[in-house]
Amino acid sequence: METTLLLNTSVILTLTIILTPILFPLLSKNTQNSPTIITRTVKTAFLTSLVPMTLFMYSGMESIVSSWDWKFIMNFKIPISLKMDQYTLMFFPIALFVTWSILQFASWYMASEPYITKFFYYLLMFLIAMLTLTIANNLFLLFIGWEGVGIMSFLLIGWWQGRAEANTAALQAVLYNRIGDIGLILSMAWLASTMNTWEMQQALTPVQTPTLPLLGLILAATGKSAQFGLHPWLPAAMEGPTPVSALLHSSTMVVAGIFLLIRTHPLFSNNQTALTMCLCLGALSTLFAATCATTQNDIKKIIAFSTSSQLGLMMVTIGLNLPQLAFLHISTHAFFKAMLFLCSGSIIHSLNGEQDIRKMGGLQKMLPTTTTCFTIGNLALMGTPFLAGFYSKDLIIESMNTSYLNTWALILTLLATALTATYTLRMTLLVQTGFTRMTAITPMNENDQMITNPITRLALGSIMAGLLITSFIPPTKTPPMTMPTLTKTAAIIVTVLGIILALELSNMTQTLTQPKQTPLMNFSSSLGYFNPLSHRLSSTNLLNSGQKIASHLIDLSWYKKMGPEGIADLQLMATKTSTTLHSGLIKTYLGSFALSILIILSTH
Amino acid sequence: RDKYRYFACLLRERFDKNKDVKDMVKATELLKAGEEEFWANQHPQPYIFPDSPGGTSYERYECYKIPEWCLDFWHPSEKAMYPDYFAKREQWKKLQRESWEKELKQLEEETPADGPRTEALPPARKEGHLPPLWWQYVTRPREIPM
C-alpha cells in the first residue's frame, strides 16, 4: 500500500490546520477568533497527527519532503525541506496533546484577561515555531523555528507588561538565548563552509569533526535549555502566566536545545571531548538546579528548577551518546511536567493568587482531583516504577552506571536524583497535607470541566506514555541488559534515600525554633549566588571599562598625553636630566663664543 | 509565631539593659553588635504577600489601567451606557479646574523648604477648599481592572 502519500499529506495537513486560526481572520472580515476555536483547532491537529505516528509505529516509515529552493549563491541551496523521521513523528502528537490540554486549561485560567485572544494567538504562534523547529531538515529552517520560539517566549513571559520583574525576566530570557544563538550561528557557519550545505542528510556524516562547531552547538543548547552557565532565565521565566510556564518552560521550548543536539548527534558520536563536556555540563546543571530547588518557597520556582534539573539529565544522556533515550525522556517529561504546572495553576487560582507553599496545606480534601494528579506527577518525576519517569530516567541511570565513564558525573547525577526526591516530597507535603495555612476565604472549586479534563488527560498520559512509547519504538542501540543488582536498583535506592532525607528534614523543622542561616542554606536560597554575581559583576565591569575608555583613553590620553602634554612631559624629562649635567653660565658661554669668532675672523 | 515573639522580647530586653551606658564608644559598639545579630537572625526568604511590592502579583495589572482622560474620547453610544456619570462629568471637571490653583498654592505653602518629608498630603485647611490632589484619588483606576 502506498502510504508515503498518506504520511506526507497528514503531516502537512496538521501544519496547515494549525496555521488556519491565524490566516482566516486576515482573509475574511467576518470570521473572528476565540479561545474555543483555537483550542478546537489544536485538538483537530492532534487527532490528525496521530495518523502519521501510527503509520510510523507499524511500518517504520520516514520521509523527507523538499520544495522550493532558495538559491542565493550558485552552489548553496536552502530548500524548505521537512524531515519526518522518528523524532518528528513522535514529537508532533505529544506536543499537540500537551498544547491542547494547556489551551483548554488556559481558557479557564486566563478568563479574566481582557486580551485573552491575543494570548491564545501568541501560544499558537509559539506552537508553530516549535513544530517548525522539530520538522526542519536543514539548519536554516531550524534556526527560523529557534528564533521564533525565543521571540514568543519573550512576548509571553512579559505578558503582564506593567510588572517590572516580568519585563526583566523576559529580557533575561532573550539575552541568554541570544548568547546561545552565537554558538548556533558559529556551527552553522562552519557547516556551511566545510560541507557546503545545511541539510541534515549531507551534513551529518559521522567523520571526525573538529571540536569547535560542536562547542558551538553545546553553547546553543546551554543557552536554550538552561544548562549551568546560562541558566538564570528559567526560574525568572516564572513571571509569566502559568499556561506559559506549562507550555514553554516545561515541555517544549526548553527541549529545543536538547533536540538540536539529538538531531546533530552523528557529529558528536566520534568526538569524545564534546561528549564528555556534555556529560559534565549536564551533571553539573542537574545537581545545581536540584540544590537550588530544595529551599525555594514558590511552587512555580520549584517546578522550574526541577525542569532545569531534568534538562541536565537529558544533557547527560546525550553525553552518553544515547540520543534516542534523551528523546524518550523529553516525551515522558513533557507529560508530567505540564501536568505539574497545570495543577499548580489550579492551586494558585483557587487560593486567589497565592504562590508560596508556606501558605498552603491541607489541600487534599479541598481539591481532590488536582491533588491526586499532582501526586501522580510528582511520583512520575521521581521515577517511580511503572509510571512515565521510570522508563526514561531509570534507563539513563542504568546506562550511566554501566558505561565506563566519568565517576564524578555519575556521583553528581545520583546526588541530584536523591535531591529530586527530596524537594518533590517537600513540595507535596507542604502543599497537600498537614494543617491548613491558607487565608480563610478562598474561591476554591473544581467544578469546572475546563480544569479537570486537561489535568486528568495529562495524568493518563503520564501513566501510559512511557509504556506505550517504549513498547512500540525499538531502540537503535541495545540497552545494557545485564548488570549487578546494585546498579540496576541504584536509581530506586537513591530516590528512597532522598525520600527518607525529606521526611527527616520535615520532622526537624517542625520542632526547630529559629530558622538559622547556615552557609549552605544561603547558597541554595540565593540560587548559588549566581544571579547577583553574574548580573552585577558583568554589568559593572562593562560600564566601568566603558567609563575608563571614555574618560581616560579618549580624553586624557589622546588629547593630552599624545598631544601637547605628552611632548611637554618628554621635554621636561629630558631637560630635568640634562640640567644637572651642565652649569648654566650663559655669559661665560657667550663670551667664549664671541672670543672664538673674533679670533677666527682676525686670523682670516 | 509565639516562639518568635518570645525571642523578640528577649532581644528587646537585652537592648534595654544597655540603655544607660553613657560611654559613647562602647554604646556604638554594642549597637553595631546588636544590629548584626538582628540581621543574622532575619529570615532568609521572608514571606511577601502577592499584592505587596516584591510579591508575585504586584503591579500585574498596571498595563490595563488607563488614565481617566481617555474617557473623553469615548464614542457617544458608549457614553450612553453610563448616563448618570457622564451627565455630571463636565461639572466635576469644571470644579477640578477651579480648585487646581488653590490646591497648588496650599501645597507650596505647606511643604518645607528642602522638599516634602513624607508622602502624606495635607487636608484642606480653609472652608470651601478641596484637599490637594483630590482628582488623582477620585479618578484612580480599579485595583484589578476589568
XYZ file of C-alpha atoms in Angstrom:
750
model
C 0.000 0.000 0.000
C 1.282 3.414 -0.885
C 1.494 5.055 2.466
C 4.118 7.656 1.723
C 1.495 9.931 0.297
C -0.679 9.455 3.353
C 2.205 10.238 5.663
C 3.234 13.349 3.860
C -0.242 14.702 3.437
C -1.257 14.085 7.011
C 1.767 15.871 8.391
C 1.340 18.824 6.068
C -2.355 18.836 6.872
C -1.507 19.028 10.576
C 0.674 22.025 9.998
C -1.938 23.718 7.860
C -4.640 23.144 10.425
C -2.533 24.906 12.984
C -1.989 27.850 10.691
C -5.674 28.393 9.968
C -6.686 30.445 13.010
C -4.077 32.983 12.058
C -4.831 33.093 8.371
C -8.611 33.068 8.326
C -9.277 36.382 10.085
C -6.854 38.042 7.721
C -8.668 36.756 4.683
C -12.267 37.447 5.561
C -13.716 40.101 7.790
C -16.470 38.019 9.285
C -14.610 35.230 10.992
C -13.464 36.193 14.449
C -11.317 34.026 16.615
C -11.943 32.993 20.142
C -10.155 30.776 22.602
C -12.553 27.905 22.000
C -11.915 27.989 18.280
C -8.189 27.846 18.822
C -8.496 25.002 21.302
C -10.624 23.040 18.911
C -8.142 23.667 16.119
C -5.299 22.277 18.124
C -7.400 19.266 19.081
C -8.100 18.566 15.426
C -4.447 18.935 14.627
C -3.598 16.481 17.383
C -6.002 13.897 16.044
C -4.621 14.395 12.553
C -1.084 13.962 13.762
C -1.924 10.607 15.276
C -2.195 9.216 11.755
C 1.466 9.566 10.765
C 2.509 8.445 14.204
C 0.648 5.165 13.928
C 1.960 4.766 10.412
C 5.451 5.145 11.723
C 4.881 2.803 14.598
C 3.637 -0.010 12.425
C 5.794 0.316 9.381
C 8.812 2.303 10.467
C 8.376 4.707 7.618
C 10.139 8.002 7.427
C 10.125 10.561 4.711
C 11.560 13.824 3.624
C 9.700 16.454 1.680
C 11.554 19.177 -0.165
C 10.197 22.103 -2.039
C 11.237 25.486 -3.306
C 14.967 26.057 -3.153
C 16.253 29.404 -2.132
C 19.412 29.757 -4.162
C 21.364 32.719 -3.128
C 24.724 31.516 -4.315
C 25.003 29.158 -7.156
C 26.022 26.014 -5.391
C 24.436 26.581 -1.979
C 20.779 25.789 -1.896
C 18.475 26.119 1.044
C 15.324 24.222 0.321
C 12.313 24.225 2.564
C 12.609 20.606 3.396
C 10.698 18.867 6.108
C 12.012 15.747 7.653
C 9.563 13.329 9.135
C 11.561 10.786 10.983
C 11.105 9.068 14.286
C 11.736 12.148 16.352
C 9.373 14.416 14.481
C 6.569 11.931 14.132
C 6.680 11.079 17.797
C 7.047 14.656 18.939
C 4.122 16.079 16.979
C 1.322 14.203 18.704
C 2.910 14.672 22.095
C 3.395 18.401 21.660
C -0.085 18.839 20.227
C -1.662 16.800 23.013
C 0.080 18.803 25.688
C -0.739 22.075 23.939
C -4.377 21.120 23.585
C -4.646 20.382 27.292
C -2.859 23.611 28.147
C -5.066 25.700 25.884
C -8.159 24.184 27.420
C -6.808 24.963 30.854
C -5.830 28.465 29.825
C -9.336 29.299 28.747
C -10.332 28.886 32.397
C -7.172 30.314 33.955
C -6.971 33.459 31.883
C -10.715 34.022 31.731
C -10.429 37.366 33.467
C -7.922 38.752 30.996
C -9.164 41.406 28.600
C -6.867 40.314 25.791
C -7.283 36.590 26.053
C -7.499 36.037 22.308
C -4.150 37.715 21.811
C -2.744 35.403 24.441
C -4.004 32.397 22.550
C -2.574 33.777 19.328
C 0.807 34.057 20.973
C 0.596 30.494 22.229
C -0.390 29.299 18.782
C 2.473 31.115 17.124
C 4.811 29.617 19.644
C 3.493 26.191 18.759
C 4.028 26.823 15.061
C 7.607 27.908 15.650
C 8.271 24.867 17.814
C 6.858 22.482 15.232
C 8.924 24.179 12.525
C 11.963 23.574 14.632
C 11.232 19.887 15.006
C 10.286 19.214 11.447
C 13.217 21.059 9.901
C 15.550 19.100 7.751
C 18.100 21.814 7.364
C 19.638 24.063 9.936
C 18.213 27.162 8.327
C 14.608 26.194 8.959
C 15.602 25.027 12.399
C 17.134 28.415 13.047
C 13.912 30.113 11.984
C 12.000 27.979 14.465
C 14.674 28.539 17.095
C 14.430 32.311 16.886
C 10.664 32.073 16.683
C 10.391 30.281 19.988
C 12.812 32.766 21.513
C 10.724 35.731 20.445
C 7.444 34.170 21.524
C 8.998 33.296 24.844
C 9.873 36.956 25.310
C 6.352 38.086 24.437
C 4.709 35.511 26.627
C 6.876 35.901 29.715
C 6.317 39.630 29.632
C 2.578 39.176 29.147
C 1.749 41.471 32.023
C 3.880 44.341 30.828
C 3.122 46.568 33.764
C 5.115 44.411 36.109
C 8.759 45.342 36.389
C 10.013 41.880 37.264
C 8.193 40.350 34.320
C 9.969 42.705 31.970
C 13.368 41.969 33.403
C 12.646 38.256 33.247
C 11.629 38.469 29.601
C 14.767 40.447 28.841
C 16.859 37.869 30.646
C 15.292 35.110 28.583
C 16.053 36.869 25.323
C 19.612 37.777 26.250
C 20.583 34.343 27.453
C 19.039 32.766 24.385
C 20.966 35.182 22.234
C 24.236 34.160 23.768
C 23.338 30.595 22.922
C 22.485 31.656 19.390
C 26.072 32.775 18.904
C 27.086 29.162 19.278
C 24.445 28.003 16.859
C 25.411 30.525 14.212
C 29.047 29.605 14.655
C 28.389 25.958 13.965
C 26.060 26.809 11.099
C 28.786 28.906 9.555
C 31.318 26.139 9.976
C 28.945 23.642 8.419
C 28.223 25.950 5.520
C 31.881 26.491 4.839
C 33.051 22.906 5.107
C 30.123 20.810 3.992
C 28.635 23.431 1.723
C 25.147 22.634 2.820
C 22.807 22.896 5.705
C 20.838 19.770 5.003
C 20.894 17.218 7.736
C 21.447 14.284 5.426
C 24.517 15.758 3.814
C 25.976 17.471 6.807
C 25.788 14.747 9.345
C 28.238 12.232 8.024
C 29.946 10.685 11.012
C 33.504 11.638 10.292
C 35.839 13.264 12.694
C 34.547 16.759 13.243
C 36.722 19.340 14.947
C 35.634 20.306 18.416
C 34.857 23.944 17.661
C 31.496 23.603 15.905
C 30.464 21.023 18.448
C 31.273 23.522 21.170
C 29.090 25.942 19.307
C 26.204 23.514 19.337
C 26.726 22.822 23.023
C 26.688 26.555 23.672
C 23.415 26.835 21.773
C 21.905 24.066 23.859
C 23.226 25.663 27.052
C 21.515 28.891 26.201
C 18.224 27.451 25.101
C 17.939 24.618 27.562
C 19.241 26.486 30.600
C 22.264 24.412 31.453
C 24.518 25.661 34.188
C 26.301 28.600 32.577
C 23.272 30.300 31.053
C 20.535 29.200 33.373
C 19.113 32.165 35.316
C 16.408 32.898 32.806
C 14.456 29.766 33.519
C 13.463 30.443 37.128
C 12.926 34.082 36.252
C 10.625 32.995 33.439
C 8.048 32.006 36.007
C 6.870 35.596 35.936
C 4.698 34.678 33.020
C 1.234 33.248 33.498
C 1.044 29.571 34.386
C -0.081 28.281 30.960
C 3.019 29.945 29.505
C 5.207 28.207 32.026
C 3.484 24.951 31.305
C 3.888 25.141 27.569
C 7.184 26.798 27.075
C 9.253 26.112 30.000
C 8.347 22.587 30.783
C 7.692 20.598 27.714
C 8.586 22.329 24.525
C 10.914 25.234 24.338
C 13.470 24.104 26.775
C 13.814 20.874 24.932
C 14.651 22.742 21.730
C 18.295 22.829 22.696
C 18.376 19.151 23.507
C 16.506 18.482 20.282
C 19.199 20.272 18.327
C 21.802 18.056 19.915
C 19.735 14.977 19.168
C 19.427 15.962 15.543
C 23.102 16.599 15.128
C 24.274 13.672 17.163
C 26.201 11.888 14.367
C 28.610 14.795 14.513
C 29.113 14.170 18.181
C 29.462 10.461 18.236
C 33.133 10.407 17.335
C 34.351 13.343 19.301
C 34.923 12.200 22.827
C 35.793 15.661 24.119
C 32.432 17.078 23.177
C 30.619 14.130 24.663
C 32.495 14.406 27.925
C 31.742 18.084 28.010
C 28.036 17.400 27.565
C 28.191 14.874 30.328
C 29.909 17.116 32.832
C 27.813 20.141 31.979
C 24.637 18.132 32.295
C 25.668 16.610 35.603
C 26.645 19.989 36.999
C 23.422 21.653 35.964
C 21.334 18.787 37.331
C 22.965 18.988 40.721
C 22.932 22.759 40.859
C 19.269 23.043 39.961
C 18.305 20.318 42.409
C 20.218 22.083 45.185
C 18.510 25.350 44.480
C 15.098 23.730 44.403
C 15.308 22.405 47.924
C 14.995 25.784 49.595
C 12.605 27.568 47.285
C 9.238 28.549 48.589
C 7.338 29.367 45.450
C 5.686 26.383 43.764
C 6.394 27.570 40.277
C 10.045 28.154 41.044
C 10.390 24.670 42.479
C 8.879 23.172 39.370
C 11.086 25.418 37.206
C 14.172 24.168 38.965
C 13.016 20.602 38.563
C 12.690 21.255 34.833
C 16.207 22.597 34.819
C 17.382 19.534 36.646
C 15.708 17.158 34.210
C 17.224 19.071 31.319
C 20.623 18.489 32.831
C 19.751 14.828 32.946
C 18.864 14.906 29.252
C 22.194 16.533 28.534
C 23.872 13.720 30.426
C 22.092 11.227 28.197
C 23.382 12.968 25.121
C 26.813 12.876 26.626
C 26.426 9.121 26.879
C 25.811 9.009 23.132
C 22.189 7.908 23.516
C 20.030 10.386 21.621
C 17.025 8.119 21.480
C 16.907 7.805 25.202
C 17.138 11.572 25.508
C 14.184 11.893 23.186
C 12.240 9.371 25.212
C 12.928 11.379 28.315
C 11.790 14.544 26.527
C 8.491 12.921 25.612
C 7.709 11.480 29.010
C 8.908 14.581 30.805
C 6.585 16.739 28.716
C 3.544 14.971 30.087
C 4.183 15.102 33.752
C 5.838 18.477 33.841
C 2.973 20.142 32.005
C 0.587 18.403 34.357
C 2.503 19.643 37.391
C 2.337 23.186 36.099
C -1.370 22.936 35.381
C -2.049 21.542 38.835
C -0.055 24.341 40.392
C -2.008 26.812 38.286
C -5.259 25.380 39.563
C -3.987 25.603 43.133
C -2.811 29.180 42.662
C -6.117 30.310 41.234
C -8.029 28.572 43.969
C -6.007 30.343 46.600
C -6.616 33.683 44.913
C -3.110 34.312 43.713
C -1.093 32.682 46.465
C 2.072 31.029 45.248
C 4.014 30.438 48.413
C 3.916 26.903 49.732
C 4.334 28.134 53.250
C 0.771 29.325 52.974
C -0.728 26.159 51.619
C -1.590 22.928 53.240
C -4.393 20.519 53.669
C -5.495 20.821 50.100
C -6.160 17.157 49.727
C -9.682 17.373 50.988
C -10.499 20.526 49.136
C -9.136 19.927 45.651
C -9.127 16.157 45.280
C -8.642 15.872 41.539
C -5.880 18.387 41.403
C -4.023 16.942 44.313
C -4.202 13.379 43.081
C -2.864 14.410 39.730
C -0.207 16.462 41.490
C 0.862 13.395 43.411
C 0.935 11.292 40.271
C 3.047 13.899 38.534
C 5.471 14.086 41.411
C 5.807 10.339 41.574
C 6.471 10.246 37.861
C 9.091 12.957 38.278
C 10.831 10.985 40.967
C 10.938 7.974 38.701
C 8.543 5.677 40.472
C 8.475 2.279 38.847
C 5.997 1.854 36.044
C 4.972 5.454 35.762
C 6.324 7.518 32.933
C 9.518 8.667 34.532
C 10.676 5.192 35.225
C 11.184 4.154 31.645
C 13.407 7.020 30.734
C 15.067 8.053 33.962
C 15.964 4.621 35.193
C 17.371 3.652 31.854
C 19.524 6.740 31.856
C 20.940 5.966 35.240
C 21.490 2.330 34.399
C 23.300 3.202 31.211
C 25.389 5.687 33.052
C 26.338 3.176 35.668
C 27.316 0.544 33.194
C 29.361 2.671 30.871
C 32.995 3.275 31.514
C 32.759 6.947 32.016
C 33.260 9.709 34.479
C 32.649 8.703 38.043
C 32.305 12.316 39.064
C 29.414 12.927 36.686
C 27.840 9.745 37.931
C 28.038 10.793 41.561
C 26.632 14.213 40.788
C 23.706 12.775 38.912
C 22.898 10.275 41.624
C 23.040 13.023 44.208
C 20.766 15.132 42.051
C 18.286 12.277 41.790
C 18.195 11.997 45.564
C 17.633 15.739 45.817
C 14.861 15.491 43.249
C 13.052 13.139 45.532
C 13.685 15.495 48.449
C 12.276 18.641 47.011
C 9.408 16.889 45.299
C 8.359 15.293 48.528
C 8.780 18.576 50.378
C 6.560 20.296 47.869
C 3.918 17.594 48.053
C 3.900 17.532 51.816
C 3.741 21.250 52.272
C 1.143 21.798 49.597
C -1.227 18.974 50.216
C -1.009 17.501 53.659
C -0.897 18.852 57.148
C -2.836 21.667 58.677
C -4.171 24.435 56.548
C -2.144 27.593 56.497
C -4.193 29.392 53.899
C -6.224 32.550 54.280
C -9.699 31.756 55.357
C -11.853 32.850 52.449
C -10.849 31.291 49.149
C -12.768 30.911 45.896
C -11.950 27.268 45.682
C -13.804 24.951 43.444
C -13.049 22.284 40.909
C -16.428 22.127 39.339
C -15.306 23.443 36.029
C -14.693 20.787 33.411
C -12.137 23.076 31.856
C -9.748 22.357 34.672
C -10.367 18.753 35.423
C -10.336 17.462 31.863
C -6.873 18.644 30.856
C -5.320 17.603 34.129
C -6.787 14.137 34.113
C -5.907 13.705 30.473
C -2.320 14.564 31.145
C -2.316 12.279 34.172
C -3.445 9.444 31.976
C -0.757 10.385 29.508
C 1.973 10.410 32.089
C 0.982 6.986 33.290
C 0.668 5.400 29.902
C 3.155 7.267 27.773
C 6.268 5.574 28.994
C 4.799 2.157 28.467
C 3.397 2.947 25.057
C 6.441 4.607 23.625
C 8.890 2.002 24.763
C 6.718 -0.839 23.551
C 6.370 0.492 20.082
C 9.689 2.058 19.240
C 12.632 -0.290 19.190
C 15.836 1.422 20.262
C 18.708 1.625 17.824
C 21.342 0.866 20.410
C 20.852 -2.151 22.606
C 20.361 -1.065 26.167
C 22.576 -2.763 28.699
C 20.732 -5.791 29.917
C 22.999 -7.454 32.417
C 24.389 -5.617 35.367
C 24.791 -6.285 39.069
C 21.668 -5.833 41.160
C 23.054 -2.785 42.904
C 23.470 -0.942 39.660
C 20.028 -1.875 38.459
C 18.329 -0.652 41.557
C 20.634 2.314 42.045
C 18.077 4.833 40.937
C 15.353 3.495 43.175
C 17.660 3.258 46.176
C 18.829 6.790 45.669
C 15.254 8.014 45.359
C 14.277 6.230 48.545
C 17.257 7.813 50.305
C 16.023 11.178 49.139
C 12.567 10.467 50.489
C 13.962 9.485 53.857
C 16.041 12.655 53.909
C 12.978 14.751 53.168
C 10.976 13.126 55.940
C 13.817 13.648 58.398
C 14.126 17.301 57.463
C 10.421 17.894 57.774
C 10.441 16.337 61.218
C 13.314 18.553 62.215
C 11.666 21.713 61.004
C 8.536 21.002 62.980
C 10.485 21.249 66.200
C 13.080 23.881 65.335
C 12.508 27.315 66.726
C 14.615 29.702 64.734
C 15.431 29.429 61.049
C 19.175 29.590 61.086
C 21.048 30.952 58.170
C 23.672 28.355 57.543
C 26.013 28.986 54.643
C 24.548 26.027 52.807
C 21.055 27.360 53.031
C 22.244 30.754 51.962
C 23.874 29.208 48.951
C 20.796 27.346 47.990
C 18.355 30.143 48.647
C 20.085 32.763 46.661
C 20.382 30.380 43.761
C 24.016 29.768 44.387
C 24.906 33.438 44.299
C 24.997 33.110 40.551
C 22.346 35.624 39.756
C 23.750 38.610 41.590
C 27.338 37.678 40.796
C 26.983 37.383 37.086
C 24.415 40.098 36.562
C 26.065 42.724 38.659
C 29.695 41.880 38.031
C 29.435 41.795 34.300
C 27.427 44.976 34.006
C 29.610 46.887 36.465
C 32.728 45.712 34.673
C 31.365 46.691 31.346
C 30.217 50.083 32.496
C 33.436 50.737 34.360
C 35.578 49.834 31.404
C 33.338 51.939 29.220
C 33.780 54.851 31.541
C 37.523 54.328 31.623
C 37.667 54.212 27.879
C 35.624 57.336 27.542
C 37.397 59.417 30.125
C 40.926 58.082 30.390
C 41.621 56.761 26.970
C 39.978 59.359 24.852
C 40.173 62.481 26.908
C 43.326 62.032 28.883
C 45.429 60.012 26.514
C 44.623 61.330 23.095
C 44.029 64.914 23.797
C 46.580 65.486 26.446
C 49.242 62.871 26.507
C 49.686 62.324 22.822
C 49.414 65.953 22.023
C 50.788 68.887 23.908
C 51.169 67.471 27.360
C 52.993 64.389 26.208
C 55.538 66.401 24.344
C 55.794 68.742 27.264
C 56.380 65.783 29.571
C 59.059 64.402 27.370
C 60.705 67.753 27.183
C 60.529 68.204 30.904
C 62.025 64.834 31.478
C 64.871 65.485 29.076
C 65.593 68.887 30.478
C 65.463 67.717 34.058
C 68.020 65.024 33.449
C 70.279 67.271 31.496
C 70.009 70.240 33.824
C 72.317 68.613 36.292
C 74.847 67.930 33.647
C 75.604 71.476 32.652
C 76.189 74.600 34.665
C 74.240 77.443 33.233
C 76.807 80.157 32.899
C 75.473 81.857 29.798
C 77.589 84.961 29.989
C 80.723 82.854 30.009
C 79.424 80.841 27.056
C 78.527 83.972 25.088
C 81.863 85.452 25.909
C 83.693 82.366 24.735
C 81.601 82.289 21.506
C 82.365 85.951 20.834
C 86.047 85.460 21.631
C 86.388 82.435 19.325
C 84.522 84.212 16.475
C 86.795 87.272 16.878
C 89.888 85.062 16.801
C 88.667 83.200 13.699
C 87.712 86.483 11.943
C 91.030 88.071 12.857
C 93.077 85.160 11.549
C 91.306 85.171 8.135
C 4.589 32.651 65.753
C 4.517 32.577 69.549
C 8.117 31.390 69.606
C 9.160 34.376 67.525
C 7.521 36.786 69.970
C 9.390 35.147 72.831
C 12.765 35.593 71.238
C 11.940 39.099 70.125
C 11.117 40.050 73.706
C 14.405 38.557 74.905
C 16.323 40.626 72.382
C 14.400 43.755 73.366
C 15.308 43.173 76.995
C 18.972 42.865 76.135
C 18.785 46.157 74.291
C 17.029 47.881 77.162
C 19.515 46.633 79.732
C 22.288 48.531 77.999
C 20.282 51.688 77.576
C 22.052 53.511 80.390
C 25.570 53.078 79.085
C 26.997 56.584 78.888
C 30.255 55.783 77.233
C 29.576 56.653 73.592
C 32.153 54.395 72.031
C 31.017 51.365 73.911
C 27.409 52.202 73.208
C 28.056 52.407 69.480
C 29.867 49.083 69.516
C 27.055 47.424 71.400
C 24.548 48.835 68.974
C 26.502 47.560 65.994
C 26.807 44.099 67.506
C 23.122 44.098 68.274
C 22.187 45.116 64.760
C 24.400 42.426 63.296
C 22.837 39.792 65.439
C 19.417 41.020 64.459
C 20.325 40.840 60.793
C 21.778 37.363 61.153
C 18.572 36.160 62.719
C 16.343 37.529 59.996
C 14.560 35.081 57.769
C 16.431 34.436 54.517
C 13.326 34.290 52.384
C 10.669 36.354 54.082
C 7.100 35.735 53.075
C 5.737 38.502 50.893
C 2.045 38.774 50.153
C 1.262 38.516 46.458
C -0.025 42.066 46.131
C 2.632 43.828 48.132
C 5.780 45.187 46.470
C 8.064 42.318 45.638
C 5.241 39.815 45.593
C 4.178 37.661 42.715
C 1.200 39.587 41.509
C 2.288 43.106 42.355
C 1.722 45.593 39.519
C 0.368 42.749 37.498
C -2.497 44.732 36.066
C -0.660 48.007 35.537
C -0.830 47.596 31.801
C -4.603 47.543 31.834
C -5.084 50.660 33.913
C -5.773 53.537 31.588
C -5.884 57.182 32.765
C -9.177 58.988 33.150
C -8.745 61.494 30.351
C -9.372 58.617 27.926
C -12.983 58.793 28.994
C -13.315 61.972 26.990
C -12.560 60.071 23.825
C -15.407 57.608 24.142
C -17.989 57.388 21.399
C -21.389 58.864 22.378
C -23.019 55.461 22.085
C -20.576 54.156 24.690
C -21.131 57.180 26.860
C -24.850 56.497 26.734
C -24.221 53.304 28.670
C -23.340 55.335 31.775
C -25.608 58.372 31.542
C -25.509 59.436 35.167
C -21.727 59.591 35.270
C -21.292 61.497 32.073
C -24.069 63.931 32.903
C -22.162 65.122 35.946
C -18.701 64.789 34.424
C -18.496 68.265 32.970
C -19.360 69.810 36.318
C -16.691 67.747 38.048
C -14.103 68.787 35.514
C -15.043 72.452 35.969
C -14.676 72.035 39.712
C -11.266 70.479 39.236
C -10.112 73.338 37.045
C -11.230 75.900 39.570
C -9.684 74.319 42.617
C -6.356 73.379 40.983
C -4.692 76.721 41.636
C -5.777 76.734 45.271
C -4.510 73.185 45.793
C -1.147 74.062 44.312
C -0.881 77.168 46.454
C -1.671 75.182 49.571
C 0.916 72.545 48.739
C 3.566 75.152 48.025
C 2.930 76.857 51.323
C 2.886 73.715 53.360
C 5.944 71.835 52.123
C 9.186 72.656 53.977
C 11.979 74.367 52.101
C 14.075 71.347 51.188
C 11.348 69.191 49.740
C 8.498 67.163 51.208
C 9.283 64.855 54.118
C 6.597 62.216 53.704
C 4.189 61.156 51.046
C 1.165 62.151 53.071
C -0.885 65.016 51.683
C -2.296 67.694 53.971
C -6.064 68.050 54.301
C -7.997 71.095 53.157
C -7.420 73.886 55.632
C -9.950 76.509 54.640
C -13.693 76.431 54.363
C -14.853 75.646 50.855
C -11.474 74.373 49.638
C -10.842 70.832 48.500
C -7.903 68.699 49.710
C -4.882 68.928 47.396
C -4.558 66.431 44.521
C -8.034 65.046 45.168
C -8.635 64.456 41.469
C -5.864 61.821 41.338
C -7.534 59.864 44.099
C -11.093 60.214 42.980
C -10.341 59.149 39.429
C -7.790 56.417 40.138
C -8.347 53.161 38.202
C -9.571 49.980 39.823
C -7.080 47.716 41.563
C -7.970 44.780 39.340
C -9.252 46.289 36.097
C -11.944 44.567 34.050
